[in-house]
XYZ file of C-alpha atoms in Angstrom:
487
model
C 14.085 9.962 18.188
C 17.836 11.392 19.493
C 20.581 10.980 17.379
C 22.004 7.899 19.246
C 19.028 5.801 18.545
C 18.252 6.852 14.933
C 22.302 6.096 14.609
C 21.582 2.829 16.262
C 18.666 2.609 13.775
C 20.397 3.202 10.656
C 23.786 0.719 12.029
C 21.109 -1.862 12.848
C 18.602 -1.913 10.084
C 21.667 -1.744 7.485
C 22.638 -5.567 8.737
C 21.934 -8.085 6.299
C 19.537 -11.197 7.285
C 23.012 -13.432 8.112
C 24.611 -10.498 9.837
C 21.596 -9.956 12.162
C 21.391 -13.471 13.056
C 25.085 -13.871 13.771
C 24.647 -11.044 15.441
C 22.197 -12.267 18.179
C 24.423 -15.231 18.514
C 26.966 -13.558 19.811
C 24.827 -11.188 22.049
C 25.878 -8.250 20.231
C 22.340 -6.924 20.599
C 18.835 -8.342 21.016
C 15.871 -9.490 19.276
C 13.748 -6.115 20.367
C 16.682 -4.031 19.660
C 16.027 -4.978 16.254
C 12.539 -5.101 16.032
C 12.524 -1.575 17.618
C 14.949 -0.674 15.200
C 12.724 -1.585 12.248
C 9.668 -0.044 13.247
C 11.535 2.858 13.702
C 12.378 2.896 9.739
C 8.979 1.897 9.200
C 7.605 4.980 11.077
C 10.191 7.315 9.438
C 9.653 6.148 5.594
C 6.588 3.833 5.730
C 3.783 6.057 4.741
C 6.498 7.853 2.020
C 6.910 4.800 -0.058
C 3.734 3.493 0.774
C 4.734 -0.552 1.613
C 3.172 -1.482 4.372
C -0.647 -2.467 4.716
C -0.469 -3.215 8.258
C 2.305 -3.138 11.085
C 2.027 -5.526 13.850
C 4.121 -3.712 16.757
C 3.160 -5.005 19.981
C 2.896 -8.803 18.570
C 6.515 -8.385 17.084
C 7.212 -7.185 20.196
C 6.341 -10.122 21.787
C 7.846 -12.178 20.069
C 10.891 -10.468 19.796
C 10.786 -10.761 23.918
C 10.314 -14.514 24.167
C 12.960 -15.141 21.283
C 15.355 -13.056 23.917
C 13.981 -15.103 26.498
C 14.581 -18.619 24.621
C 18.045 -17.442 23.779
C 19.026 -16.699 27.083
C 17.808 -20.325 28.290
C 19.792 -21.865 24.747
C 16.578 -22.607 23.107
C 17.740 -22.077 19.356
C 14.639 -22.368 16.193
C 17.902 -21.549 13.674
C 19.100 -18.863 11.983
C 15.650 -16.868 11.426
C 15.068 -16.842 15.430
C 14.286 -13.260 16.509
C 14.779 -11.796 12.839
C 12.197 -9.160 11.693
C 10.429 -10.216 8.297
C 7.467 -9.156 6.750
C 5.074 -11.025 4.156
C 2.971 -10.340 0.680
C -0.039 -9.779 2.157
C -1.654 -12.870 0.310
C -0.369 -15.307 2.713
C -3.494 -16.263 5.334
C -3.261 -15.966 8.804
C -5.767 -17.678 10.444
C -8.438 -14.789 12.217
C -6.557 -11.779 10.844
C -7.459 -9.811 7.465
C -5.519 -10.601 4.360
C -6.874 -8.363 2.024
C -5.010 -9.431 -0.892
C -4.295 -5.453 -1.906
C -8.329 -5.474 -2.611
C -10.775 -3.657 -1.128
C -12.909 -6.476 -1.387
C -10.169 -8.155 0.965
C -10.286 -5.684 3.328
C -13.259 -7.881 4.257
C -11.940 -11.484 4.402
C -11.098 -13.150 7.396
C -9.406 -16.592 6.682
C -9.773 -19.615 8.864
C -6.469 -21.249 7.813
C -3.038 -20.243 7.834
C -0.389 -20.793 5.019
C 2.011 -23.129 5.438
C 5.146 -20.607 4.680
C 3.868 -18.814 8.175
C 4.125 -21.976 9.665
C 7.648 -22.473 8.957
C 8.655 -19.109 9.302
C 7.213 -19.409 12.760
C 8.364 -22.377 13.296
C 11.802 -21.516 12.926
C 11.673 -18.301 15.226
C 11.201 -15.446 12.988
C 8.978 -12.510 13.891
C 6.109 -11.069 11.376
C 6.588 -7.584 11.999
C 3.876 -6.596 9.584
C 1.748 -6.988 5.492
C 3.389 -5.726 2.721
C 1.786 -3.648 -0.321
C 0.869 -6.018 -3.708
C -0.662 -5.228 -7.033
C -4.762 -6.289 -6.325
C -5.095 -9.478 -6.446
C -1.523 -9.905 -7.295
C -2.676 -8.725 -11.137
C -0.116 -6.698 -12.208
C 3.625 -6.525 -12.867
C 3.575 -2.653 -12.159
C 2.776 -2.506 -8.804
C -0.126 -0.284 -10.074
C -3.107 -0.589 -7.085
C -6.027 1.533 -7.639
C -7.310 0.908 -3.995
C -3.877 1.154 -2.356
C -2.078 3.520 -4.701
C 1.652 3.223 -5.884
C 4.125 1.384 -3.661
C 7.544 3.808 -4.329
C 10.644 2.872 -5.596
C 12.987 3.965 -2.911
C 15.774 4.320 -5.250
C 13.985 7.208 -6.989
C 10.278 7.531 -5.568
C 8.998 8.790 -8.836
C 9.417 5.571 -10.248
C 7.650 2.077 -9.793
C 8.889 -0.847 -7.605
C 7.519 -3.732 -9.689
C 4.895 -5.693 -9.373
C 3.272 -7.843 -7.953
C 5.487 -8.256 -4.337
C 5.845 -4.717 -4.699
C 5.880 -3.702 -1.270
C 8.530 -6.850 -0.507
C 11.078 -5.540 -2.687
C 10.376 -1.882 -1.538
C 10.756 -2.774 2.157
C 14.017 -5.121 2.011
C 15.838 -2.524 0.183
C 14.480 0.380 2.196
C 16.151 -1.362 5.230
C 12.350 -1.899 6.776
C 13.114 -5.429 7.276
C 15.313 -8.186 6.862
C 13.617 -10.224 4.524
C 10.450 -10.740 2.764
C 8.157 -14.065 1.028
C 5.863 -12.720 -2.245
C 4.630 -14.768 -5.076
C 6.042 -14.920 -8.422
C 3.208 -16.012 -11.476
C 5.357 -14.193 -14.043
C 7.682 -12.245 -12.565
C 5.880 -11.123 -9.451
C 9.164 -11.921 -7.057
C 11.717 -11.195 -9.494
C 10.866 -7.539 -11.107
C 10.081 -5.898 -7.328
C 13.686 -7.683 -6.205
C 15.735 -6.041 -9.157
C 13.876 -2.924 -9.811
C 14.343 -1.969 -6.154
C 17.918 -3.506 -6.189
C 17.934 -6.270 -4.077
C 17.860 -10.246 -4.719
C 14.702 -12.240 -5.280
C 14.560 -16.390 -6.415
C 11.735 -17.667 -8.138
C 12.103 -21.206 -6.759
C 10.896 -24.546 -9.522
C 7.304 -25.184 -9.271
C 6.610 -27.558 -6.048
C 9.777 -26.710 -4.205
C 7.787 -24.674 -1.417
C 3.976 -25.981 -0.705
C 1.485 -22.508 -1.910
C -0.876 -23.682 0.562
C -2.931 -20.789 2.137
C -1.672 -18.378 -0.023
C -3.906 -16.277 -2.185
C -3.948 -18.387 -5.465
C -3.602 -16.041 -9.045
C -3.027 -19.079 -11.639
C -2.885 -22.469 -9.897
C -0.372 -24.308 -12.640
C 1.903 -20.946 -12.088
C 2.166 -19.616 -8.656
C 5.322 -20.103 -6.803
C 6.202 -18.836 -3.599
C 9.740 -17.494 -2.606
C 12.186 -15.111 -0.987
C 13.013 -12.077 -1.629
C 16.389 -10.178 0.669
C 19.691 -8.115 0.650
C 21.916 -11.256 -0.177
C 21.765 -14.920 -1.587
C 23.059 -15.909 1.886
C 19.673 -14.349 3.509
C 17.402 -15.380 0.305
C 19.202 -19.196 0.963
C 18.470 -18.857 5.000
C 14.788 -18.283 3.717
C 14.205 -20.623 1.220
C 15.560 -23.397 3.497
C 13.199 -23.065 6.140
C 10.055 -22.718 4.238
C 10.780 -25.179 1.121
C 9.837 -28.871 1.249
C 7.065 -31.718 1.022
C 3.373 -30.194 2.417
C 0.514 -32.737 2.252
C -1.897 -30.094 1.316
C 0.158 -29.175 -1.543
C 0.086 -31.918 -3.958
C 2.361 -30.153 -6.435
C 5.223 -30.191 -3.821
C 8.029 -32.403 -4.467
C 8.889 -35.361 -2.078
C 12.464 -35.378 -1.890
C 15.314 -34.314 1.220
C 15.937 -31.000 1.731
C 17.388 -29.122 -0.924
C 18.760 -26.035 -0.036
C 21.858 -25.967 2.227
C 23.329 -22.345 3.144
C 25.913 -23.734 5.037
C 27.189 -24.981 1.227
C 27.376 -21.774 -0.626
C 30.810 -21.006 -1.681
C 31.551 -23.759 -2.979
C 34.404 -24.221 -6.056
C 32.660 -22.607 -9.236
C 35.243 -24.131 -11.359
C 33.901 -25.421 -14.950
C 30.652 -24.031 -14.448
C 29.196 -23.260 -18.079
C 27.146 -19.927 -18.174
C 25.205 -19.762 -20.734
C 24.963 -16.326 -22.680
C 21.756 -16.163 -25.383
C 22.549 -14.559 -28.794
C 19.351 -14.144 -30.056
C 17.307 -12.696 -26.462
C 18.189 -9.563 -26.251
C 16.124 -6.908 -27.627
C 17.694 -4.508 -30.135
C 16.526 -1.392 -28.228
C 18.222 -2.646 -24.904
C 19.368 -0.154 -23.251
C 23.571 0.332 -23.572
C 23.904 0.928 -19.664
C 21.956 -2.595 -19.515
C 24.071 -4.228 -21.745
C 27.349 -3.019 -20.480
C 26.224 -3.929 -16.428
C 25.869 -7.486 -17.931
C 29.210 -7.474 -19.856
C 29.991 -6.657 -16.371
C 28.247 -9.604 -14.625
C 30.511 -12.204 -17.091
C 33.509 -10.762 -16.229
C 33.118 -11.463 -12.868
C 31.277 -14.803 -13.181
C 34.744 -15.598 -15.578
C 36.719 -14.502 -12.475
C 35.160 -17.121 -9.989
C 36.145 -19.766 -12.573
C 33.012 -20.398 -14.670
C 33.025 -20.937 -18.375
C 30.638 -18.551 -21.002
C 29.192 -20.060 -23.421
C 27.186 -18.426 -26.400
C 24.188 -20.359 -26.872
C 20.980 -19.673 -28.886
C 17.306 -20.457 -27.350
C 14.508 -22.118 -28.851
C 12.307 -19.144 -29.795
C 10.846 -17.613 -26.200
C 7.697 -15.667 -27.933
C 5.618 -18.669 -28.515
C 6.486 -19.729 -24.596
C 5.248 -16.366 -23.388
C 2.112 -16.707 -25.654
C 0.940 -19.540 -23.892
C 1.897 -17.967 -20.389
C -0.476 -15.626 -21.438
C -3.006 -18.038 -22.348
C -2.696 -19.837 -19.045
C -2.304 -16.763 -16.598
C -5.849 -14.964 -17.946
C -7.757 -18.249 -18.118
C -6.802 -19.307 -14.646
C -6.968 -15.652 -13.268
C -10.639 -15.366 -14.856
C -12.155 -18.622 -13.514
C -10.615 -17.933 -9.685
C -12.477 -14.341 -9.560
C -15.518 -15.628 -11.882
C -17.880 -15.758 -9.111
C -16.765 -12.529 -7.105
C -16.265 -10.596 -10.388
C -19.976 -11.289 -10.832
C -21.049 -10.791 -7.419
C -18.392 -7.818 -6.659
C -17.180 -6.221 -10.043
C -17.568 -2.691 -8.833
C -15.280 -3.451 -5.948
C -12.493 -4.623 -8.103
C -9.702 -1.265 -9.489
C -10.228 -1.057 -12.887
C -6.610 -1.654 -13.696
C -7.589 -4.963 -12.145
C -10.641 -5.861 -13.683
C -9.832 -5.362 -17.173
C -6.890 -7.501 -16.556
C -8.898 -10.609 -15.482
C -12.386 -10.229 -18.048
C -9.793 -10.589 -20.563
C -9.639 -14.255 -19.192
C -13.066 -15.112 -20.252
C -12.916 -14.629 -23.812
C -10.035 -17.322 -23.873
C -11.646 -21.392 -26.186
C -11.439 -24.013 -23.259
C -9.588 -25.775 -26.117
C -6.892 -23.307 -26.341
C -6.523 -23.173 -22.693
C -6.506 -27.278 -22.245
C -3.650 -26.960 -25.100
C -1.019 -24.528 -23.797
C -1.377 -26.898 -20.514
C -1.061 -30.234 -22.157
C 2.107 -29.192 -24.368
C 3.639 -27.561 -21.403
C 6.003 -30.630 -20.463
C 7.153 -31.381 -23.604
C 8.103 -27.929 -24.548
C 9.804 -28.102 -21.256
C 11.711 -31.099 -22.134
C 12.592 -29.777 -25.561
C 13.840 -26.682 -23.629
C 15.916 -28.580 -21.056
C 17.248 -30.606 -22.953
C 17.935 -28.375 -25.860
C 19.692 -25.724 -23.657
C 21.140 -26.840 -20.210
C 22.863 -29.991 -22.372
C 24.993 -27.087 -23.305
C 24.985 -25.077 -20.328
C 24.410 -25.144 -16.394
C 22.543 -21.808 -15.990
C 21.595 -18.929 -18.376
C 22.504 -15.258 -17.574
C 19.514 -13.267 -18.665
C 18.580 -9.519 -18.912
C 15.595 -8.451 -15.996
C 14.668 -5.306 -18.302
C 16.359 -4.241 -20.823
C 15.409 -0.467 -20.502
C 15.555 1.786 -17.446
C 13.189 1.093 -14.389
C 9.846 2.744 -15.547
C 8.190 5.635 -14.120
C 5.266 5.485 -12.016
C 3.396 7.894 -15.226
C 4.236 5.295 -17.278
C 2.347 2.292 -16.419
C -0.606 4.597 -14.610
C -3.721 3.628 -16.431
C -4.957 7.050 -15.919
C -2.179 8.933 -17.343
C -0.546 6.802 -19.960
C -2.322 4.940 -23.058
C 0.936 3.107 -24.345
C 0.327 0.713 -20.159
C 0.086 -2.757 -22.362
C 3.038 -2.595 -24.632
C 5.434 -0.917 -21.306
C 4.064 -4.183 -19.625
C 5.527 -6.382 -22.161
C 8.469 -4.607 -21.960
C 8.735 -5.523 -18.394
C 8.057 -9.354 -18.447
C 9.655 -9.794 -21.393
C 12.344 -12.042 -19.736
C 10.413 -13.173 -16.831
C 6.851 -14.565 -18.368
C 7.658 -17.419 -19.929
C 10.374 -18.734 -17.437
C 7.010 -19.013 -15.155
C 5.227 -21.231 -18.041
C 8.043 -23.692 -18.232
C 7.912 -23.181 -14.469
C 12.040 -23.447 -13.732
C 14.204 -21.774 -11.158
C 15.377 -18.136 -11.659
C 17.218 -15.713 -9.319
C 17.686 -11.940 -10.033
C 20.503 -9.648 -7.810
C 21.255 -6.443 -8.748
C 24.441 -5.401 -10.750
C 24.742 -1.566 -11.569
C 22.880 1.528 -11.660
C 21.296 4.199 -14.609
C 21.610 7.095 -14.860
C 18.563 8.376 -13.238
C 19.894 6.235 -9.734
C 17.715 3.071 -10.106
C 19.232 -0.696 -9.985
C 19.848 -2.352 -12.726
C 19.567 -6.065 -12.250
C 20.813 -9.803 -13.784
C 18.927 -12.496 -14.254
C 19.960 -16.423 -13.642
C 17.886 -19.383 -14.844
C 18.464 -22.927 -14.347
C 17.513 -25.914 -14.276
C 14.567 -27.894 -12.460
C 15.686 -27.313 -8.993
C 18.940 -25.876 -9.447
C 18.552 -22.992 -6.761
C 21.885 -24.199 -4.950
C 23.614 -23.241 -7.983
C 22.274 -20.313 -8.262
C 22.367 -18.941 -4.515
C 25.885 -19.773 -5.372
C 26.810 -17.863 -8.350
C 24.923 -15.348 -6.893
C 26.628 -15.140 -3.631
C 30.116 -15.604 -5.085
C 29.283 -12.564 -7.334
C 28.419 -10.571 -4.503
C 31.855 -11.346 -3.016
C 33.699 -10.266 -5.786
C 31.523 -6.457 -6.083
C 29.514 -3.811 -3.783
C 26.390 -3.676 -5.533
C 24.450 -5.385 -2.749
C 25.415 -3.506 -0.193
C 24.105 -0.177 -1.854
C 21.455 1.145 0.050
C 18.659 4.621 -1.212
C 19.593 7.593 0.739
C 16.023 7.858 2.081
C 15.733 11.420 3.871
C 12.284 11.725 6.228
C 9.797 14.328 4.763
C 8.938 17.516 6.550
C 5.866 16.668 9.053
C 3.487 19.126 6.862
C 4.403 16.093 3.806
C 4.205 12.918 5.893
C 1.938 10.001 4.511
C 1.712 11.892 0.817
C-alpha cells in the first residue's frame, strides 16, 4: 500500500460512525472507499490484536457497491447505509458458521438469523466481518483458550475485556465503525471502556435477543458499542424495538431519537454514591471522575451525594442467576462435548450445577421487588448515577491467564465489581471513556439510569464529549515487521 492510500486509510478509518455517514451524503467519498479503507486496517493490525474471527471482503464489497449504486439513484436505508460494522460473533446468520468463540462452534451452522442482522441490514449497513468473544461469551477477561487473547490496542500487553472483546478492540483500533456484542454482566461495557471507546448496555427488552447465542436468558441484553454516543444512538435506533419472537421486548414507539441529543441538560440531578467506591481505587481513577463532574456541572446538571442500598447482596444473586442459567444451556453439550470446551470455560459453567433449584427460583422471584426498592429508593433522588467502570488500572493479559496467574477469581471481581449487579436489576448503563493511566490505557465512567432512560444517557454522554477530547483519542498502532505478523 503507497503512502497516498494508507494516508487515505488512516483520514478515512479515523471518521466517526456520524462523520462517515454525513460523509457519503455529501459525496465526499463512497461506500467502497470505506470498506476498502477498513480492510486495509484490518489487514495491517488484524492478526496483531487478534479481533477478527472471520472477514467477509468480497460480500462487503458488494454491498458496499449496491449501497453506491442506491445512492446514486436516491434510494436512502438511513444513516447506517454503506457504513462498515462488524458483529460479536454470537449473532446467527442463517447458513454461515457462528462459532460462538468455541471450537465446538466452529461446527454449527444455524438455520435462522438474528433479528439485530435484520435491522442492521435492513437499514443499509455492511457486515464487513465476526469479531473475537470470550467462549461462549463466559468470561469478563476476554480470556479464550481456543482463540487466544484479543489485545488491548492501547497497550497490547494488556486485556480488552470481556466478553465483546473483539468489538471494543476493533472500534477503537479504527477497524470499523461500529460494533453489536452482548452484555450479561458487563460483557458490552468493560471491552467499550477498557479499550476506550463508548458502549450502552440498553434495559432488558429494549432490543429483541432473538438469534443470538443465549448465556443467561433473564440477563442477556444486546447493544452497541462505537467511537461516540452520536454513533452508539445511530445504532441503537435501528436495531431496538418490539420483535414477536422476543417476548421480553417491550411494546412501546420508538425510543431512541439521535436527531434529539443535545438537548438542554439544565436541572439534571447526577447522582454521586458515597459508599461504592472501593477504598483501594485507584487515585488516577478517582481524580478522572472528579473530572467527569466538573464537566457534567458545566453542561448545567446538578450532583447530588447519594448513598445506595447495599450492591453486594445484588451481585450475589447475579451470580446465582448467571451460573445456574449458564449450566442448564450447555448441560447437554457439556456432557456430550466437555473435552471440546477451554478449560477457563468449563470450570466457569460446572460451577452452575452445584447451585439448590430453590436458591436459583429465589434470586429470580425477588428480582422485581429489589428492583423497585432500588428505583425507587435511588432515582427519587436522582436522574442517573455516575459510577466507577474499574477502579484499578486495566489488567494485564498475565493477570487473568488461568495458566499463569492463581489470584484469576478475585482480579475478576475486581473487574465486575460495578457492572454485575446493574445486569441483575437489568437497567440501562452507558460507559465512555474519560482519561488515561499511566501505563497509556483508558480509563472510563460509568452512567446508570433508569428503566429505559438511554436518551438521557446518549445525552450526557454526548454533551460530555463536546465539552473534552477523550473520544477522539485514538492507539498509535504501528504494523509489525513481516517476520512478526499474526504473533
Amino acid at each position: 500500500m503507497g503512502w497516498e492510500s494508507a494516508a487515505m486509510t488512516v483520514e478515512l478509518v479515523g471518521l466517526t460512525l456520524a462523520q462517515a455517514s454525513a460523509g457519503l451524503d455529501e459525496g465526499q467519498f463512497s461506500s467502497i472507499e470505506l470498506v476498502t479503507a477498513c480492510l486495509d486496517r484490518i489487514e495491517a493490525f488484524g492478526s496483531q490484536l487478534n479481533c477478527f474471527v472471520e472477514i467477509a471482503a468480497e460480500e462487503a464489497m458488494a454491498q458496499a457497491t449496491l449501497a453506491d449504486e442506491q445512492r446514486k439513484q436516491g434510494q436512502s436505508d438511513g444513516p447506517l447505509q454503506g457504513i462498515p460494522l462488524a458483529v460479536k460473533d454470537m449473532f446467527f446468520n442463517s447458513g454461515k458458521v457462528s462459532s460462538m468463540g468455541s471450537r465446538l462452534g466452529s461446527k454449527f451452522v444455524p438455520t435462522t438469523t438474528a433479528s439485530v442482522l435484520k435491522k442492521l441490514e435492513s437499514a443499509g449497513a455492511i457486515s464487513i466481518g465476526t469479531l473475537h468473544m470470550a467462549e461462549f461469551a463466559a468470561g469478563p477477561t476476554g480470556q479464550n483458550d481456543y482463540l487466544g487473547f484479543c489485545k488491548n490496542p492501547w497497550n497490547q500487553t494488556h486485556i480488552t475485556g470481556g466478553s465483546s472483546s473483539g468489538s471494543g478492540c476493533a472500534v477503537a483500533a479504527r477497524m470499523v465503525y461500529g460494533s453489536i456484542g452482548s452484555d450479561t454482566g458487563g460483557s458490552i461495557r468493560l471491552p467499550a471502556g477498557m479499550c476506550g471507546v463508548v458502549g450502552l448496555k440498553p434495559t432488558h427488552g429494549l432490543v429483541s435477543r432473538h438469534g443470538g447465542m443465549p448465556r443467561c436468558w433473564s440477563l442477556d441484553v444486546f447493544g452497541p458499542i462505537a467511537r461516540t454516543a452520536m454513533d452508539c444512538a445511530l445504532l441503537l435506533e435501528a436495531i431496538e424495538g418490539f420483535d414477536q419472537n422476543d417476548p421480553a421486548t417491550y411494546v412501546a414507539h420508538r425510543r431512541i431519537n439521535s436527531a434529539r441529543l443535545g438537548k438542554s441538560l439544565k436541572g439534571i440531578r447526577v447522582g454521586l454514591p458515597g459508599n461504592c467506591f472501593a477504598s483501594n481505587a485507584a487515585p488516577e481513577v478517582v481524580q478522572a471522575l472528579d473530572d467527569v463532574l466538573d464537566v457534567l456541572r458545566e453542561v448545567g446538571c446538578t450532583v447530588v451525594p447519594i448513598d445506595l442500598p447495599p450492591t453486594e447482596p445484588i451481585y450475589a444473586l447475579t451470580q446465582i442467576v448467571n451460573k445456574a442459567e449458564a449450566a442448564a444451556l450447555h448441560s447437554a453439550w457439556l456432557a456430550a462435548y466437555g473435552d471440546e470446551y477451554g478449560m477457563s470455560t468449563k470450570t466457569r459453567m460446572e460451577a452452575g450445577f452445584y447451585i439448590p433449584a430453590t436458591l436459583y427460583l429465589w434470586a429470580l422471584t425477588a428480582r422485581p421487588n429489589i428492583l423497585r426498592g432500588f428505583v425507587e429508593s435511588v432515582f427519587t433522588n436522582v436522574d442517573v448515577l455516575l459510577l466507577p467502570l474499574l477502579a484499578q488500572e486495566v489488567p494485564a493479559i498475565a493477570d487473568v491467564d488461568l495458566t499463569v496467574s492463581g489470584d484469576v477469581p478475585a482480579t475478576i471481581d475486581r473487574i465486575t465489581r460495578y457492572t454485575r449487579w446493574v445486569s441483575y436489576l437489568g437497567l440501562p448503563a452507558i460507559v465512555a471513556p474519560c482519561g488515561f493511566s499511566r501505563n497509556r490505557l483508558p480509563i472510563s465512567f460509568q452512567l446508570m439510569g433508569r428503566p429505559y432512560s438511554e436518551q438521557l444517557l446518549l445525552d450526557l454522554v454526548h454533551q460530555y464529549e463536546g465539552m473534552t477530547a477523550w473520544h477522539r483519542r485514538a492507539p498509535a498502532l504501528e504494523a509489525l515487521p513481516t517476520s512478526q505478523e499474526g504473533g
